[in-house]
mmCIF file of C-alpha atoms in Angstrom:
data_model
loop_
_atom_site.group_PDB
_atom_site.id
_atom_site.type_symbol
_atom_site.label_atom_id
_atom_site.label_comp_id
_atom_site.label_asym_id
_atom_site.label_seq_id
_atom_site.Cartn_x
_atom_site.Cartn_y
_atom_site.Cartn_z
ATOM 1 C CA MET A 1 228.968 -44.095 18.165
ATOM 2 C CA MET A 2 230.544 -41.409 20.530
ATOM 3 C CA GLU A 3 227.431 -41.579 22.880
ATOM 4 C CA VAL A 4 227.589 -45.366 22.958
ATOM 5 C CA GLN A 5 231.269 -45.033 24.127
ATOM 6 C CA SER A 6 230.819 -42.586 26.552
ATOM 7 C CA ALA A 7 227.668 -44.484 28.082
ATOM 8 C CA ALA A 8 230.273 -47.448 28.484
ATOM 9 C CA ARG A 9 232.977 -45.344 29.738
ATOM 10 C CA GLY A 10 230.531 -44.129 32.513
ATOM 11 C CA ARG A 11 229.372 -47.526 33.573
ATOM 12 C CA ALA A 12 232.892 -48.508 33.788
ATOM 13 C CA ALA A 13 233.967 -45.749 35.940
ATOM 14 C CA VAL A 14 230.778 -46.388 37.984
ATOM 15 C CA GLU A 15 232.519 -50.253 38.646
ATOM 16 C CA ARG A 16 235.407 -48.074 39.819
ATOM 17 C CA LEU A 17 233.869 -45.806 42.038
ATOM 18 C CA ALA A 18 235.223 -42.865 40.030
ATOM 19 C CA TRP A 19 232.311 -40.680 40.298
ATOM 20 C CA ASP A 20 233.902 -37.765 38.649
ATOM 21 C CA GLU A 21 234.776 -39.618 35.726
ATOM 22 C CA ALA A 22 231.277 -41.254 35.664
ATOM 23 C CA PHE A 23 229.345 -37.708 35.688
ATOM 24 C CA ASP A 24 231.524 -36.616 32.741
ATOM 25 C CA ALA A 25 231.164 -39.384 30.722
ATOM 26 C CA PHE A 26 227.130 -39.627 31.149
ATOM 27 C CA ALA A 27 227.139 -36.089 31.110
ATOM 28 C CA ALA A 28 228.702 -35.921 27.465
ATOM 29 C CA ALA A 29 226.882 -39.156 26.201
ATOM 30 C CA ASP A 30 223.811 -37.143 27.300
ATOM 31 C CA ALA A 31 224.599 -34.333 25.608
ATOM 32 C CA LEU A 32 224.934 -36.452 22.104
ATOM 33 C CA ALA A 33 221.684 -39.078 22.628
ATOM 34 C CA PRO A 34 219.305 -39.278 25.590
ATOM 35 C CA LEU A 35 220.367 -41.751 28.302
ATOM 36 C CA HIS A 36 218.585 -45.047 28.499
ATOM 37 C CA ALA A 37 216.811 -45.213 32.007
ATOM 38 C CA ASP A 38 219.306 -47.630 33.295
ATOM 39 C CA ASP A 39 222.330 -45.031 32.910
ATOM 40 C CA LEU A 40 220.123 -41.861 33.307
ATOM 41 C CA GLN A 41 220.029 -43.454 37.089
ATOM 42 C CA ARG A 42 224.035 -44.099 37.077
ATOM 43 C CA LEU A 43 223.884 -40.259 36.239
ATOM 44 C CA ALA A 44 221.965 -39.622 39.066
ATOM 45 C CA THR A 45 223.930 -41.643 41.271
ATOM 46 C CA ALA A 46 227.395 -39.745 40.370
ATOM 47 C CA ALA A 47 225.718 -36.283 40.430
ATOM 48 C CA PHE A 48 224.070 -36.934 43.944
ATOM 49 C CA LEU A 49 227.513 -38.066 45.506
ATOM 50 C CA LEU A 50 229.350 -35.143 43.865
ATOM 51 C CA GLY A 51 226.671 -32.439 45.489
ATOM 52 C CA ARG A 52 225.182 -31.804 42.214
ATOM 53 C CA VAL A 53 221.570 -32.019 43.438
ATOM 54 C CA ASP A 54 219.565 -30.405 40.588
ATOM 55 C CA THR A 55 221.281 -32.492 37.633
ATOM 56 C CA ALA A 56 220.571 -35.540 40.058
ATOM 57 C CA VAL A 57 216.911 -34.750 40.479
ATOM 58 C CA ASP A 58 216.654 -33.819 36.675
ATOM 59 C CA ALA A 59 218.437 -37.188 35.532
ATOM 60 C CA LEU A 60 216.002 -38.981 38.348
ATOM 61 C CA ILE A 61 212.567 -37.652 36.809
ATOM 62 C CA ARG A 62 213.837 -38.528 33.212
ATOM 63 C CA ALA A 63 214.581 -42.002 34.179
ATOM 64 C CA PHE A 64 211.165 -42.307 36.086
ATOM 65 C CA GLU A 65 209.115 -41.570 32.992
ATOM 66 C CA ALA A 66 211.179 -43.657 30.960
ATOM 67 C CA HIS A 67 210.394 -46.454 33.419
ATOM 68 C CA ARG A 68 206.987 -45.796 34.089
ATOM 69 C CA ALA A 69 206.495 -45.659 30.183
ATOM 70 C CA THR A 70 207.556 -49.418 29.866
ATOM 71 C CA ASP A 71 205.497 -50.567 32.936
ATOM 72 C CA ALA A 72 208.953 -51.020 35.117
ATOM 73 C CA VAL A 73 206.806 -49.859 38.168
ATOM 74 C CA ARG A 74 209.353 -50.951 41.108
ATOM 75 C CA ALA A 75 212.340 -48.798 39.081
ATOM 76 C CA ALA A 76 209.904 -46.100 38.793
ATOM 77 C CA LEU A 77 209.164 -45.729 42.350
ATOM 78 C CA ARG A 78 212.936 -46.360 43.497
ATOM 79 C CA CYS A 79 213.656 -43.210 41.192
ATOM 80 C CA ALA A 80 210.778 -41.339 42.811
ATOM 81 C CA PHE A 81 211.848 -42.472 46.109
ATOM 82 C CA TRP A 82 215.284 -40.800 45.560
ATOM 83 C CA ILE A 83 213.505 -37.611 44.188
ATOM 84 C CA ILE A 84 211.269 -36.904 47.282
ATOM 85 C CA PHE A 85 214.200 -37.707 49.338
ATOM 86 C CA ILE A 86 216.296 -35.162 47.441
ATOM 87 C CA LEU A 87 213.331 -32.548 47.480
ATOM 88 C CA LEU A 88 212.809 -32.867 51.127
ATOM 89 C CA GLY A 89 216.467 -32.150 52.184
ATOM 90 C CA ARG A 90 216.242 -29.127 50.194
ATOM 91 C CA GLY A 91 212.913 -28.047 51.883
ATOM 92 C CA ASP A 92 210.938 -28.268 48.412
ATOM 93 C CA VAL A 93 207.448 -29.171 50.091
ATOM 94 C CA ALA A 94 205.151 -28.362 47.303
ATOM 95 C CA GLN A 95 206.884 -30.839 44.735
ATOM 96 C CA VAL A 96 207.195 -33.924 47.260
ATOM 97 C CA GLY A 97 203.324 -33.141 47.551
ATOM 98 C CA GLY A 98 202.721 -33.739 43.929
ATOM 99 C CA TRP A 99 205.779 -36.705 43.867
ATOM 100 C CA ARG A 100 203.776 -38.372 46.531
ATOM 101 C CA ALA A 101 200.447 -37.905 44.672
ATOM 102 C CA ARG A 102 202.128 -39.842 41.683
ATOM 103 C CA CYS A 103 203.215 -42.797 43.613
ATOM 104 C CA GLY A 104 199.853 -43.423 44.802
ATOM 105 C CA PRO A 105 198.611 -45.634 41.910
ATOM 106 C CA LEU A 106 201.925 -46.988 41.249
ATOM 107 C CA LEU A 107 201.951 -48.205 44.636
ATOM 108 C CA ASP A 108 198.676 -49.555 44.335
ATOM 109 C CA ALA A 109 199.683 -51.897 41.188
ATOM 110 C CA LEU A 110 201.943 -53.823 43.798
ATOM 111 C CA PRO A 111 201.665 -56.486 46.470
ATOM 112 C CA ALA A 112 201.004 -55.202 49.534
ATOM 113 C CA ASP A 113 204.454 -56.658 50.665
ATOM 114 C CA ALA A 114 206.467 -55.370 47.970
ATOM 115 C CA THR A 115 209.320 -53.406 49.532
ATOM 116 C CA GLU A 116 208.885 -50.456 47.368
ATOM 117 C CA HIS A 117 205.992 -49.740 50.108
ATOM 118 C CA GLY A 118 208.895 -49.483 52.626
ATOM 119 C CA TYR A 119 210.581 -46.960 50.549
ATOM 120 C CA LEU A 120 207.713 -44.743 50.293
ATOM 121 C CA GLN A 121 207.155 -45.224 54.104
ATOM 122 C CA CYS A 122 210.663 -43.770 54.666
ATOM 123 C CA VAL A 123 210.424 -40.924 52.682
ATOM 124 C CA GLU A 124 206.838 -40.174 54.958
ATOM 125 C CA ALA A 125 208.649 -40.804 58.069
ATOM 126 C CA TYR A 126 211.482 -38.447 57.018
ATOM 127 C CA ARG A 127 208.708 -35.468 56.037
ATOM 128 C CA LEU A 128 207.205 -36.100 59.751
ATOM 129 C CA GLU A 129 210.742 -35.264 60.898
ATOM 130 C CA LEU A 130 211.941 -32.478 58.563
ATOM 131 C CA VAL A 131 208.559 -30.911 57.856
ATOM 132 C CA ASP A 132 205.776 -31.479 60.718
ATOM 133 C CA GLY A 133 208.455 -32.047 63.590
ATOM 134 C CA ASP A 134 206.392 -34.972 64.646
ATOM 135 C CA HIS A 135 209.247 -36.772 66.594
ATOM 136 C CA GLY A 136 207.516 -39.456 67.921
ATOM 137 C CA SER A 137 205.210 -40.011 64.702
ATOM 138 C CA ALA A 138 208.550 -40.060 62.603
ATOM 139 C CA ARG A 139 210.319 -42.417 64.720
ATOM 140 C CA ALA A 140 207.780 -45.248 64.886
ATOM 141 C CA ALA A 141 207.167 -45.132 61.505
ATOM 142 C CA ALA A 142 210.734 -45.538 60.495
ATOM 143 C CA HIS A 143 210.881 -48.205 62.760
ATOM 144 C CA GLY A 144 208.130 -49.689 60.616
ATOM 145 C CA VAL A 145 210.806 -48.966 57.565
ATOM 146 C CA VAL A 146 213.217 -51.356 59.513
ATOM 147 C CA GLU A 147 210.848 -53.923 59.761
ATOM 148 C CA VAL A 148 210.511 -54.057 56.340
ATOM 149 C CA GLY A 149 213.813 -53.863 55.077
ATOM 150 C CA GLN A 150 214.434 -56.429 57.666
ATOM 151 C CA ARG A 151 211.972 -59.251 56.358
ATOM 152 C CA ALA A 152 212.735 -58.312 52.551
ATOM 153 C CA ARG A 153 216.752 -58.842 53.868
ATOM 154 C CA ASP A 154 216.962 -55.162 52.170
ATOM 155 C CA ASP A 155 220.296 -53.677 54.160
ATOM 156 C CA ASP A 156 219.669 -49.835 52.253
ATOM 157 C CA LEU A 157 216.076 -49.819 53.480
ATOM 158 C CA VAL A 158 216.971 -51.084 57.103
ATOM 159 C CA ALA A 159 219.775 -48.450 57.092
ATOM 160 C CA LEU A 160 217.379 -45.567 55.691
ATOM 161 C CA GLY A 161 214.610 -46.548 58.736
ATOM 162 C CA LEU A 162 217.681 -46.352 61.065
ATOM 163 C CA THR A 163 218.807 -43.227 60.255
ATOM 164 C CA VAL A 164 215.401 -41.585 60.044
ATOM 165 C CA ALA A 165 214.807 -43.089 63.717
ATOM 166 C CA GLY A 166 218.122 -41.687 64.846
ATOM 167 C CA ARG A 167 217.396 -38.274 63.888
ATOM 168 C CA ALA A 168 213.672 -37.938 65.108
ATOM 169 C CA ALA A 169 215.251 -39.545 68.468
ATOM 170 C CA ILE A 170 217.793 -36.900 68.771
ATOM 171 C CA GLU A 171 215.174 -34.187 68.004
ATOM 172 C CA ASP A 172 212.905 -35.500 70.262
ATOM 173 C CA GLY A 173 215.461 -35.315 73.376
ATOM 174 C CA HIS A 174 216.814 -38.613 73.270
ATOM 175 C CA ALA A 175 220.392 -38.353 71.784
ATOM 176 C CA ALA A 176 221.602 -41.760 73.698
ATOM 177 C CA ARG A 177 218.974 -43.810 71.911
ATOM 178 C CA GLY A 178 219.514 -41.662 68.693
ATOM 179 C CA LEU A 179 222.691 -42.429 68.297
ATOM 180 C CA ALA A 180 222.566 -46.025 68.677
ATOM 181 C CA ASP A 181 220.190 -46.334 65.814
ATOM 182 C CA LEU A 182 223.006 -44.106 64.009
ATOM 183 C CA ASP A 183 225.604 -46.185 64.985
ATOM 184 C CA GLU A 184 223.383 -49.256 63.788
ATOM 185 C CA ALA A 185 223.071 -47.841 60.291
ATOM 186 C CA MET A 186 226.955 -46.805 60.284
ATOM 187 C CA ALA A 187 227.970 -50.270 60.790
ATOM 188 C CA ALA A 188 226.292 -51.329 57.640
ATOM 189 C CA VAL A 189 228.358 -48.580 55.962
ATOM 190 C CA THR A 190 231.656 -49.679 57.420
ATOM 191 C CA GLY A 191 230.804 -53.014 56.832
ATOM 192 C CA GLY A 192 230.477 -52.261 52.904
ATOM 193 C CA VAL A 193 226.715 -53.568 52.500
ATOM 194 C CA LEU A 194 225.063 -50.498 51.295
ATOM 195 C CA SER A 195 224.968 -48.564 48.102
ATOM 196 C CA PRO A 196 226.691 -45.645 47.406
ATOM 197 C CA PRO A 197 223.826 -43.470 47.666
ATOM 198 C CA VAL A 198 222.753 -44.949 50.773
ATOM 199 C CA ALA A 199 225.884 -45.035 52.415
ATOM 200 C CA GLY A 200 226.639 -41.496 51.611
ATOM 201 C CA ALA A 201 223.013 -40.179 52.669
ATOM 202 C CA VAL A 202 223.766 -42.264 56.372
ATOM 203 C CA TYR A 203 227.378 -40.812 56.720
ATOM 204 C CA CYS A 204 226.096 -37.307 56.202
ATOM 205 C CA SER A 205 222.954 -37.532 58.879
ATOM 206 C CA LEU A 206 225.784 -39.006 61.300
ATOM 207 C CA ILE A 207 227.875 -36.253 60.955
ATOM 208 C CA GLU A 208 224.913 -33.861 61.230
ATOM 209 C CA ALA A 209 223.590 -35.479 64.035
ATOM 210 C CA CYS A 210 227.328 -35.061 65.967
ATOM 211 C CA GLU A 211 227.323 -31.345 64.728
ATOM 212 C CA GLU A 212 223.815 -31.006 66.609
ATOM 213 C CA ILE A 213 224.673 -32.593 69.613
ATOM 214 C CA GLY A 214 228.221 -31.579 69.895
ATOM 215 C CA SER A 215 229.506 -35.292 70.108
ATOM 216 C CA THR A 216 232.931 -34.455 68.584
ATOM 217 C CA ARG A 217 234.636 -37.551 69.215
ATOM 218 C CA ARG A 218 231.696 -39.354 67.480
ATOM 219 C CA CYS A 219 231.907 -37.243 64.580
ATOM 220 C CA GLY A 220 235.965 -37.899 64.276
ATOM 221 C CA ALA A 221 235.102 -41.463 64.399
ATOM 222 C CA GLY A 222 232.429 -41.268 61.511
ATOM 223 C CA ARG A 223 234.882 -39.346 59.215
ATOM 224 C CA SER A 224 237.144 -42.215 59.369
ATOM 225 C CA HIS A 225 234.674 -44.123 58.598
ATOM 226 C CA GLY A 226 232.687 -42.268 55.851
ATOM 227 C CA ALA A 227 235.409 -42.330 53.768
ATOM 228 C CA SER A 228 235.385 -46.060 53.135
ATOM 229 C CA GLY A 229 231.583 -46.266 52.939
ATOM 230 C CA THR A 230 231.185 -43.927 50.681
ATOM 231 C CA ASP A 231 233.838 -45.203 48.368
ATOM 232 C CA ARG A 232 231.853 -48.536 48.251
#
């Protein structure tokens, strides 16, 4: 069937990190028959990395619902994390509140040490920084995220926590401290240990931070590293 072939082409393109091709293949397959949850997440990743955030959110919402329908709670919460992350980035605070509420019962069903708690704590730290402007609380929460990630040996979570902590420190007037956190996160990007969407998010955040403080030398270094990081 054509949709099966298109989805298979999309998966192969993801393996090659050919994001344009992956996006086109999954979009074509989805137009013929609804994608399964895992392929919806692959479509969302391709869309996110290509800057098609509306499509990414739509695909993640559908993947969230599909995972929740099969009681795949952890997978559903990972989708919810990215939905909230994207919504925060574009300032859609009302929807963020709704998604945080939807995550509550799912989180309650997981053990207290489940890594997914760290991911939702990460977006809470991001919200404190971006929406509330409470840089000190955001930084403290983000370092808590780093600790969760380190215990779980989850490189993505560690890098995300460091990124939020770094941006919060810069906004709080501690540029050197913040850049140290961002440099540590960027080392994971250049080391090739992060998933593509996390590598892209870390790289973009470093560039934005450099632009904010006028650190053109560091921006140049970030750009040279970022190409290899986001193409993992």
